[in-house]
CSV table of C-alpha atoms in Angstrom, one decimal:
chain,number,residue,atom,x,y,z
R,1,MET,CA,0.0,0.0,0.0
R,2,LYS,CA,2.8,2.4,0.9
R,3,LYS,CA,4.6,1.5,-2.3
R,4,LYS,CA,1.5,2.5,-4.3
R,5,THR,CA,1.2,5.6,-2.2
R,6,SER,CA,4.8,6.5,-3.0
R,7,THR,CA,4.3,5.8,-6.7
R,8,SER,CA,1.2,8.0,-6.7
R,9,LEU,CA,3.1,10.7,-4.9
R,10,LEU,CA,5.9,10.5,-7.5
R,11,LEU,CA,3.5,10.7,-10.4
R,12,GLY,CA,1.7,13.6,-8.8
R,13,LEU,CA,4.9,15.5,-8.3
R,14,LEU,CA,5.9,14.8,-12.0
R,15,ALA,CA,2.5,15.9,-13.2
R,16,THR,CA,2.7,19.1,-11.1
R,17,SER,CA,6.2,19.9,-12.4
R,18,LEU,CA,5.1,19.3,-16.0
R,19,VAL,CA,2.1,21.6,-15.6
R,20,ALA,CA,4.2,24.3,-13.9
R,21,ALA,CA,7.1,24.0,-16.3
R,22,PRO,CA,5.6,26.0,-19.2
R,23,CYS,CA,4.8,28.8,-16.7
R,24,TYR,CA,8.4,29.6,-15.6
R,25,GLY,CA,9.9,32.7,-17.1
R,26,SER,CA,6.7,33.9,-18.7
R,27,ALA,CA,7.1,37.3,-17.2
R,28,THR,CA,10.7,37.3,-18.3
R,29,GLN,CA,9.7,36.3,-21.8
R,30,LYS,CA,7.3,39.2,-21.9
R,31,LYS,CA,10.1,41.6,-20.9
R,32,ILE,CA,12.4,40.0,-23.6
R,33,SER,CA,9.7,40.4,-26.3
R,34,ALA,CA,9.1,44.0,-25.3
R,35,ALA,CA,12.9,44.8,-25.3
R,36,GLN,CA,13.2,43.1,-28.7
R,37,ASN,CA,10.3,45.1,-30.1
R,38,THR,CA,11.9,48.3,-28.9
R,39,GLN,CA,15.2,47.2,-30.2
R,40,GLN,CA,13.7,46.4,-33.6
R,41,GLU,CA,12.0,49.8,-33.7
R,42,ASN,CA,15.3,51.6,-32.9
R,43,GLN,CA,17.1,49.4,-35.5
R,44,LYS,CA,14.5,50.5,-38.0
R,45,GLN,CA,15.0,54.2,-37.1
R,46,LEU,CA,18.8,53.6,-37.3
R,47,ASP,CA,18.5,52.0,-40.8
R,48,ASN,CA,16.4,55.0,-41.9
R,49,ALA,CA,18.9,57.4,-40.5
R,50,GLN,CA,21.7,55.5,-42.2
R,51,GLY,CA,19.7,55.6,-45.4
R,52,ARG,CA,19.4,59.4,-45.1
R,53,ILE,CA,23.1,59.7,-44.3
R,54,ASP,CA,24.0,57.6,-47.4
R,55,SER,CA,21.7,59.8,-49.5
R,56,LEU,CA,23.2,63.0,-48.1
R,57,GLU,CA,26.7,61.6,-48.6
R,58,SER,CA,25.9,60.8,-52.2
R,59,LYS,CA,24.6,64.3,-52.8
R,60,LYS,CA,27.6,65.8,-51.0
R,61,ASN,CA,30.0,63.7,-53.1
R,62,ASP,CA,28.2,64.8,-56.3
R,63,LEU,CA,28.5,68.5,-55.3
R,64,GLU,CA,32.1,68.0,-54.4
R,65,GLY,CA,32.7,66.6,-57.8
R,66,TYR,CA,30.9,69.5,-59.4
R,67,LEU,CA,32.9,71.9,-57.2
R,68,LYS,CA,36.0,70.3,-58.5
R,69,GLU,CA,34.9,70.9,-62.0
R,70,LEU,CA,34.1,74.5,-61.2
R,71,ASN,CA,37.5,75.1,-59.6
R,72,GLN,CA,39.1,73.6,-62.7
R,73,GLN,CA,37.1,76.0,-64.9
R,74,LEU,CA,38.2,78.9,-62.7
R,75,SER,CA,41.8,77.7,-63.0
R,76,GLU,CA,41.5,77.6,-66.8
R,77,LEU,CA,39.8,81.0,-66.9
R,78,GLY,CA,42.6,82.4,-64.8
R,79,GLU,CA,45.2,81.0,-67.2
R,80,ASN,CA,43.2,82.5,-70.2
R,81,LEU,CA,43.0,85.8,-68.5
R,82,GLN,CA,46.7,85.8,-67.9
R,83,GLU,CA,47.3,84.9,-71.6
R,84,ILE,CA,44.9,87.7,-72.7
R,85,GLN,CA,46.7,90.1,-70.4
R,86,THR,CA,50.1,89.1,-71.9
R,87,GLN,CA,48.8,89.5,-75.4
R,88,SER,CA,47.2,92.8,-74.6
R,89,GLU,CA,50.5,94.1,-73.2
R,90,GLU,CA,52.4,92.8,-76.2
R,91,LYS,CA,49.9,94.6,-78.5
R,92,GLN,CA,50.2,97.8,-76.4
R,93,THR,CA,54.0,97.6,-76.8
R,94,GLU,CA,53.6,97.1,-80.5
R,95,LEU,CA,51.1,99.9,-80.8
R,96,GLU,CA,53.5,102.3,-78.9
R,97,LYS,CA,56.3,101.4,-81.3
R,98,LEU,CA,54.0,102.0,-84.3
R,99,GLU,CA,52.9,105.3,-82.9
R,100,LYS,CA,56.6,106.4,-82.7
R,101,GLU,CA,57.2,105.1,-86.2
R,102,LEU,CA,54.1,106.9,-87.5
R,103,ALA,CA,55.2,110.1,-85.8
R,104,LYS,CA,58.6,109.9,-87.5
R,105,ALA,CA,57.1,109.0,-90.9
R,106,GLN,CA,54.7,111.9,-90.6
R,107,GLU,CA,57.5,114.2,-89.6
R,108,LYS,CA,59.6,113.1,-92.6
R,109,GLU,CA,56.6,113.4,-94.9
R,110,LYS,CA,56.1,116.9,-93.7
R,111,GLU,CA,59.8,117.7,-94.2
R,112,GLN,CA,59.8,116.2,-97.7
R,113,TYR,CA,56.6,118.0,-98.6
R,114,ASP,CA,58.0,121.3,-97.3
R,115,SER,CA,61.2,120.9,-99.2
R,116,MET,CA,59.5,119.9,-102.4
R,117,LYS,CA,57.0,122.8,-102.0
R,118,LEU,CA,59.9,125.2,-101.6
R,119,ARG,CA,61.7,123.9,-104.7
R,120,ILE,CA,58.5,124.0,-106.8
R,121,GLN,CA,57.7,127.5,-105.6
R,122,TYR,CA,61.2,128.6,-106.4
R,123,MET,CA,61.1,127.0,-109.9
R,124,TYR,CA,57.7,128.4,-110.6
R,125,GLU,CA,58.7,131.9,-109.5
R,126,ASN,CA,62.0,131.9,-111.3
R,127,SER,CA,61.3,129.5,-114.2
R,128,ASP,CA,62.3,132.0,-116.9
R,129,ASN,CA,65.4,133.2,-115.2
R,130,SER,CA,66.4,129.6,-114.2
R,131,TYR,CA,66.3,128.3,-117.7
R,132,MET,CA,68.1,131.5,-119.0
R,133,THR,CA,70.7,131.1,-116.3
R,134,LEU,CA,71.2,127.5,-117.2
R,135,LEU,CA,71.5,128.4,-120.9
R,136,LEU,CA,74.0,131.2,-120.3
R,137,GLU,CA,76.0,129.2,-117.8
R,138,ALA,CA,76.0,125.9,-119.8
R,139,ASP,CA,79.2,125.1,-121.5
R,140,SER,CA,77.2,123.7,-124.4
R,141,PHE,CA,73.7,122.9,-125.4
R,142,THR,CA,74.2,119.4,-124.3
R,143,ASP,CA,75.2,120.6,-120.9
R,144,PHE,CA,72.1,122.8,-120.8
R,145,LEU,CA,69.8,119.8,-121.6
R,146,SER,CA,71.6,117.8,-119.0
R,147,GLN,CA,71.0,120.3,-116.3
R,148,ALA,CA,67.4,120.8,-117.3
R,149,GLU,CA,66.9,117.1,-117.1
R,150,ASN,CA,68.4,117.0,-113.6
R,151,MET,CA,65.9,119.6,-112.5
R,152,THR,CA,63.1,117.5,-113.9
R,153,GLU,CA,64.5,114.4,-112.2
R,154,MET,CA,64.7,116.2,-108.9
R,155,THR,CA,61.2,117.2,-109.2
R,156,LYS,CA,60.1,113.6,-110.0
R,157,TYR,CA,62.3,112.4,-107.0
R,158,ASP,CA,60.6,114.8,-104.7
R,159,ARG,CA,57.1,113.6,-105.8
R,160,ARG,CA,58.2,110.0,-105.6
R,161,MET,CA,59.6,110.4,-102.1
R,162,LEU,CA,56.5,112.2,-101.0
R,163,GLU,CA,54.3,109.4,-102.3
R,164,GLU,CA,56.5,106.8,-100.5
R,165,TYR,CA,56.3,108.7,-97.2
R,166,LYS,CA,52.5,108.9,-97.7
R,167,GLU,CA,52.3,105.2,-98.3
R,168,THR,CA,54.5,104.5,-95.3
R,169,THR,CA,52.3,106.7,-93.2
R,170,GLU,CA,49.2,105.0,-94.4
R,171,GLU,CA,50.6,101.6,-93.8
R,172,ILE,CA,51.6,102.5,-90.3
R,173,LYS,CA,48.1,103.9,-89.7
R,174,GLU,CA,46.5,100.7,-91.0
R,175,LYS,CA,48.7,98.7,-88.7
R,176,GLU,CA,47.8,101.0,-85.9
R,177,GLU,CA,44.2,100.6,-86.6
R,178,SER,CA,44.6,96.8,-86.8
R,179,ILE,CA,46.4,96.6,-83.5
R,180,LYS,CA,43.8,98.8,-81.8
R,181,LYS,CA,41.1,96.5,-83.2
R,182,GLU,CA,42.9,93.5,-81.8
R,183,GLN,CA,43.3,95.3,-78.5
R,184,GLU,CA,39.6,95.9,-78.5
R,185,GLU,CA,38.9,92.2,-79.2
R,186,LEU,CA,41.3,91.2,-76.4
R,187,GLU,CA,39.5,93.6,-74.0
R,188,ASN,CA,36.2,92.1,-75.0
R,189,LEU,CA,37.6,88.6,-74.4
R,190,LYS,CA,39.0,89.7,-71.1
R,191,GLN,CA,35.7,91.2,-70.0
R,192,GLU,CA,33.9,88.0,-71.1
R,193,SER,CA,36.3,85.9,-69.1
R,194,LEU,CA,36.0,88.2,-66.1
R,195,ASP,CA,32.2,87.9,-66.3
R,196,LYS,CA,32.4,84.1,-66.6
R,197,GLN,CA,34.8,84.1,-63.7
R,198,ASP,CA,32.4,86.1,-61.5
R,199,GLU,CA,29.5,83.7,-62.6
R,200,ILE,CA,31.5,80.6,-61.7
R,201,THR,CA,32.7,82.2,-58.5
R,202,ALA,CA,29.1,82.8,-57.5
R,203,VAL,CA,28.2,79.2,-58.3
R,204,VAL,CA,31.2,77.9,-56.3
R,205,LYS,CA,30.1,80.0,-53.3
R,206,SER,CA,26.6,78.6,-53.6
R,207,THR,CA,27.9,75.0,-54.0
R,208,ARG,CA,30.1,75.3,-51.0
R,209,GLY,CA,27.2,76.6,-49.0
R,210,GLN,CA,25.1,73.6,-50.1
R,211,ILE,CA,27.9,71.3,-49.2
R,212,ALA,CA,28.2,72.9,-45.8
R,213,THR,CA,24.4,72.4,-45.4
R,214,TYR,CA,24.7,68.7,-46.3
R,215,GLU,CA,27.7,68.3,-43.9
R,216,SER,CA,25.6,69.9,-41.1
R,217,GLN,CA,22.7,67.5,-41.9
R,218,ILE,CA,25.0,64.5,-42.1
R,219,SER,CA,26.5,65.5,-38.7
R,220,ALA,CA,23.0,65.8,-37.2
R,221,GLU,CA,22.0,62.4,-38.6
R,222,GLN,CA,25.2,60.8,-37.4
R,223,THR,CA,24.6,62.2,-33.9
R,224,SER,CA,21.1,60.7,-34.0
R,225,ALA,CA,22.4,57.4,-35.4
R,226,LYS,CA,25.1,57.3,-32.7
R,227,ALA,CA,22.4,57.8,-30.0
R,228,LEU,CA,20.2,55.1,-31.6
R,229,LEU,CA,23.2,52.7,-31.8
R,230,SER,CA,24.0,53.4,-28.2
R,231,LYS,CA,20.4,52.6,-27.3
R,232,ILE,CA,20.5,49.4,-29.4
R,233,GLU,CA,23.7,48.3,-27.7
R,234,SER,CA,22.2,49.0,-24.3
R,235,GLN,CA,19.1,47.0,-25.4
R,236,LYS,CA,21.3,44.2,-26.5
R,237,ASN,CA,22.8,44.0,-23.1
R,238,THR,CA,19.4,44.2,-21.5
R,239,ILE,CA,18.1,41.4,-23.8
R,240,ASP,CA,21.2,39.3,-23.0
R,241,ASN,CA,20.6,39.8,-19.3
R,242,LEU,CA,16.9,38.9,-19.6
R,243,ILE,CA,17.7,35.8,-21.7
R,244,LYS,CA,20.4,34.9,-19.2
R,245,GLN,CA,17.8,35.4,-16.4
R,246,GLN,CA,15.3,33.2,-18.4
R,247,LYS,CA,17.9,30.5,-19.0
R,248,ASP,CA,18.9,30.6,-15.3
R,249,GLU,CA,15.2,30.2,-14.4
R,250,GLU,CA,15.0,27.3,-16.8
R,251,ALA,CA,18.1,25.7,-15.3
R,252,ALA,CA,16.8,26.2,-11.8
R,253,GLN,CA,13.4,24.7,-12.7
R,254,ILE,CA,15.1,21.7,-14.3
R,255,LEU,CA,17.3,21.2,-11.2
R,256,ALA,CA,14.2,21.6,-9.0
R,257,GLU,CA,12.4,19.0,-11.0
R,258,LYS,CA,15.3,16.6,-10.7
R,259,GLN,CA,15.5,17.2,-7.0
R,260,GLU,CA,11.7,16.4,-6.7
R,261,GLN,CA,12.2,13.3,-8.7
R,262,ASN,CA,15.2,12.3,-6.5
R,263,SER,CA,13.1,13.0,-3.4
R,264,ALA,CA,10.2,11.0,-4.7
R,265,SER,CA,12.5,8.1,-5.7
R,266,SER,CA,14.1,8.2,-2.2
R,267,GLN,CA,10.6,8.0,-0.5
R,268,ASN,CA,9.6,5.2,-2.8
R,269,ASN,CA,12.8,3.2,-1.9
R,270,SER,CA,12.2,4.0,1.8
R,271,GLY,CA,8.6,2.7,1.7
R,272,ALA,CA,9.7,-0.5,0.0
R,273,SER,CA,12.3,-1.1,2.7
R,274,GLN,CA,9.7,-0.6,5.5
R,275,GLU,CA,7.4,-3.2,3.9
R,276,THR,CA,10.2,-5.8,3.9
R,277,THR,CA,10.6,-5.4,7.8
R,278,GLN,CA,7.0,-6.4,8.7
R,279,PRO,CA,6.3,-10.0,9.9
R,280,SER,CA,4.9,-12.2,7.3
R,281,THR,CA,4.4,-15.8,6.3
R,282,PRO,CA,7.3,-17.9,5.2
R,283,GLU,CA,6.4,-17.1,1.6
R,284,SER,CA,6.5,-13.4,2.4
R,285,GLN,CA,9.8,-13.9,4.2
R,286,ASP,CA,11.3,-15.3,1.0
R,287,ASN,CA,10.0,-12.3,-0.8
R,288,SER,CA,11.3,-10.1,1.9
R,289,GLN,CA,14.7,-11.6,1.6
R,290,ASN,CA,14.6,-11.0,-2.1
R,291,GLN,CA,13.5,-7.4,-1.5
R,292,ASN,CA,16.2,-6.9,1.1
R,293,SER,CA,18.7,-8.2,-1.3
R,294,GLN,CA,17.4,-5.7,-3.9
R,295,SER,CA,17.3,-3.0,-1.3
R,296,GLN,CA,20.9,-3.6,-0.4
R,297,GLN,CA,21.9,-3.5,-4.0
R,298,GLU,CA,19.9,-0.2,-4.4
R,299,GLU,CA,21.6,1.2,-1.3
R,300,SER,CA,25.0,0.3,-2.7
R,301,THR,CA,24.2,2.1,-5.9
R,302,THR,CA,23.4,5.8,-6.2
R,303,PRO,CA,20.2,6.6,-8.1
R,304,PRO,CA,20.7,7.7,-11.7
R,305,ALA,CA,19.2,11.1,-11.1
R,306,GLN,CA,21.5,11.7,-8.1
R,307,GLN,CA,24.4,10.4,-10.2
R,308,GLU,CA,23.5,13.0,-12.9
R,309,ASP,CA,23.3,15.8,-10.3
R,310,SER,CA,26.7,14.8,-9.0
R,311,GLN,CA,28.0,14.7,-12.6
R,312,ASN,CA,26.5,18.2,-13.3
R,313,GLU,CA,28.1,19.6,-10.2
R,314,SER,CA,31.5,18.3,-11.3
R,315,GLN,CA,31.0,19.8,-14.8
R,316,GLY,CA,30.2,23.2,-13.4
R,317,LYS,CA,27.2,25.5,-13.2
R,318,TYR,CA,24.4,24.3,-15.6
R,319,LEU,CA,23.3,27.3,-17.7
R,320,GLY,CA,20.8,25.6,-19.9
R,321,ASN,CA,20.2,24.2,-23.4
R,322,PHE,CA,21.7,26.7,-25.8
R,323,LYS,CA,21.6,27.1,-29.6
R,324,LEU,CA,24.9,26.3,-31.4
R,325,THR,CA,26.1,27.6,-34.7
R,326,GLY,CA,29.5,28.0,-36.4
R,327,TYR,CA,31.3,31.0,-37.9
R,328,CYS,CA,34.7,32.0,-39.3
R,329,ASN,CA,36.5,35.3,-40.0
R,330,CYS,CA,35.2,35.8,-43.5
R,331,GLU,CA,33.0,38.7,-44.7
R,332,LYS,CA,30.0,36.4,-45.0
R,333,CYS,CA,30.2,35.6,-41.3
R,334,GLY,CA,30.8,39.2,-40.5
R,335,GLY,CA,34.4,38.6,-39.3
R,336,HIS,CA,36.7,41.3,-38.2
R,337,SER,CA,38.9,42.8,-40.9
R,338,SER,CA,41.8,42.8,-38.4
R,339,GLY,CA,41.6,39.1,-38.0
R,340,LEU,CA,41.2,39.5,-34.2
R,341,THR,CA,38.2,38.9,-31.9
R,342,ALA,CA,36.2,41.5,-30.2
R,343,SER,CA,38.3,40.9,-27.1
R,344,GLY,CA,41.5,41.5,-29.1
R,345,THR,CA,42.7,37.9,-29.2
R,346,THR,CA,43.6,35.7,-32.2
R,347,PRO,CA,40.7,33.2,-32.7
R,348,VAL,CA,41.6,29.5,-32.4
R,349,GLN,CA,39.4,26.7,-33.5
R,350,GLY,CA,38.4,24.4,-30.6
R,351,ARG,CA,38.8,27.3,-28.1
R,352,THR,CA,37.2,30.5,-29.3
R,353,ILE,CA,33.4,31.1,-29.1
R,354,ALA,CA,31.2,34.1,-29.4
R,355,MET,CA,28.3,34.9,-27.1
R,356,GLY,CA,26.9,38.0,-25.3
R,357,GLY,CA,25.8,38.4,-21.7
R,358,VAL,CA,29.0,37.0,-20.1
R,359,PRO,CA,32.4,38.5,-19.6
R,360,PHE,CA,35.3,37.8,-22.0
R,361,GLY,CA,37.3,34.8,-20.7
R,362,THR,CA,34.3,32.9,-19.4
R,363,LYS,CA,34.8,29.2,-20.0
R,364,LEU,CA,31.9,27.0,-21.1
R,365,LEU,CA,31.7,23.3,-21.3
R,366,ILE,CA,29.9,22.2,-24.4
R,367,ASN,CA,29.6,18.5,-25.6
R,368,GLY,CA,32.7,17.6,-23.5
R,369,ASN,CA,34.9,20.4,-24.8
R,370,VAL,CA,35.8,23.6,-22.9
R,371,TYR,CA,35.6,26.8,-24.9
R,372,THR,CA,36.5,30.4,-24.0
R,373,VAL,CA,34.2,33.4,-24.7
R,374,GLU,CA,36.4,35.7,-26.7
R,375,ASP,CA,34.0,37.3,-29.3
R,376,ARG,CA,30.6,38.9,-29.6
R,377,GLY,CA,27.9,39.1,-32.3
R,378,VAL,CA,25.2,36.8,-30.9
R,379,PRO,CA,23.0,37.1,-27.8
R,380,TYR,CA,23.1,35.1,-24.7
R,381,ALA,CA,22.0,31.5,-25.0
R,382,HIS,CA,23.3,31.4,-28.6
R,383,VAL,CA,26.9,30.1,-28.9
R,384,ASP,CA,28.8,30.8,-32.1
R,385,ILE,CA,31.7,28.4,-32.4
R,386,TYR,CA,34.8,29.5,-34.3
R,387,PHE,CA,36.1,27.5,-37.3
R,388,ASN,CA,39.1,28.1,-39.5
R,389,SER,CA,37.2,27.9,-42.7
R,390,HIS,CA,33.7,28.9,-43.9
R,391,GLU,CA,33.1,25.4,-45.2
R,392,GLU,CA,33.6,23.9,-41.7
R,393,ALA,CA,31.3,26.5,-40.2
R,394,LEU,CA,28.6,25.7,-42.7
R,395,GLN,CA,29.1,21.9,-42.2
R,396,PHE,CA,28.7,22.4,-38.5
R,397,GLY,CA,25.2,23.8,-39.1
R,398,THR,CA,22.8,24.6,-36.3
R,399,SER,CA,22.2,22.4,-33.2
R,400,SER,CA,21.6,22.7,-29.5
R,401,ALA,CA,23.4,21.4,-26.4
R,402,ASP,CA,23.5,21.6,-22.6
R,403,VAL,CA,26.0,24.3,-21.6
R,404,TYR,CA,27.9,24.5,-18.3
R,405,GLN,CA,29.9,27.3,-16.9
R,406,VAL,CA,33.2,25.9,-15.8
R,407,ASN,CA,34.1,26.9,-12.2
C-alpha cells in the first residue's frame, strides 16, 4: 500500500512539475519580447537614419565633384586671363612702337613735302630766269639739256619720295588701326572671361554653401544614429541579461524537477524497505529476503538522477540548453577585418566562441569540450563556435546542447 502511495506521490509531483514547467519565465519572456520590439523599432530608425546619411553623402559627393569641375574651370579662366593680359601688353607695346614710327614718318613726310614745296615754288617763280641762267652758264647745249633734265628728275624724285612717305604713313596707320582693333577684341575677351569668372565664383560659393548644409545635416543624422546605436547596444545588453535570467530560471526549474524526482524516488525506496521489515508468512519472508537483497543492491548504488546531479556539479554550473552555430573570420560571417576577436585575441578553432551576456574569458563546457568566450555578435544562449574555414562552419550547421559554466 505504501509502495502504491509513494508511486502515486511521484507521479503527482511529476505531473505538477510538467504543468508548472511552461509557466516559468513567462514574465521574463514578456520583458524579452518588449525589449526586442523596442530594439527592432530603434534598429528601423537607425536604418532609416543610415539611409538618409547615405543619400546626403551621395549628394555631397556629387556636389564636391561639381565643385572640383568649377574650380578647374576657374583655373582655366585664370590662365586664359593671364594669356589675354600678356597678349594685350604685347599689342600695347607694338602699338606704342608703331605710334613712334608713325610720328617719324609723318614728320619726314612733312619735311619732304615742305622741301618739295619750296623747290616747286622757287622753280615756278624763277622759271624763266632759271632756264636763261642754265642756258647762259652751260658750256654747251648738251650741258644745258643735262642740267634741265636734272631739274626735272629732282622734281620727280621729290614727288616719288613724297608718295613713298605717304604710303608708309598710311601703312603705319593701317597697322595701328589693326592693333587697336585686336586690343579691343582682347579687351572684350578679357571682359567675357571676367564675367564668366564672376559667374563661376558665385556658383562655387553657392555650391560650397550647399555642401556645408549637407555636412551639417550629415552631422546631425550621425549624432542621431550614434544615439540610436547606443540605445540598441544597451538594449542588446538588456536582452542578453533577460535571456540569461530566463535561462537561469529554466536551469533552476530543471534542477528543482530533478530534486523532486530524487526526493520521490528516495521516498519510494524507503517505503519499499519498510514493507520488507513487517512480519509475514514464510512465503512473504522469502519475498522479503529478495527485496532486502534488492534494497541492499539499491543502497549500494546511487540513483541515476543523483548520479546526474553529481556529474553536473563536477562539470560546473548548468546554464541551460543553448543554440549552437558556427562562424569564421570571412566577410559572409561578419568577421573582423583585423583578424582579431572583439576581445583582441587571435581566434583559435576548438577554443574561441562568441556569445553575449557574459564577460570575456568565461569558460563554457559544451559537448565535452571547454571553450572560451572571446568574441561577440550573438546574444546570450546562442553560442557561435569559431572554425578556421567557412566550409567547416557551414558543415557544423545549427544544433543545441547543454552548456555548463566551468568553475
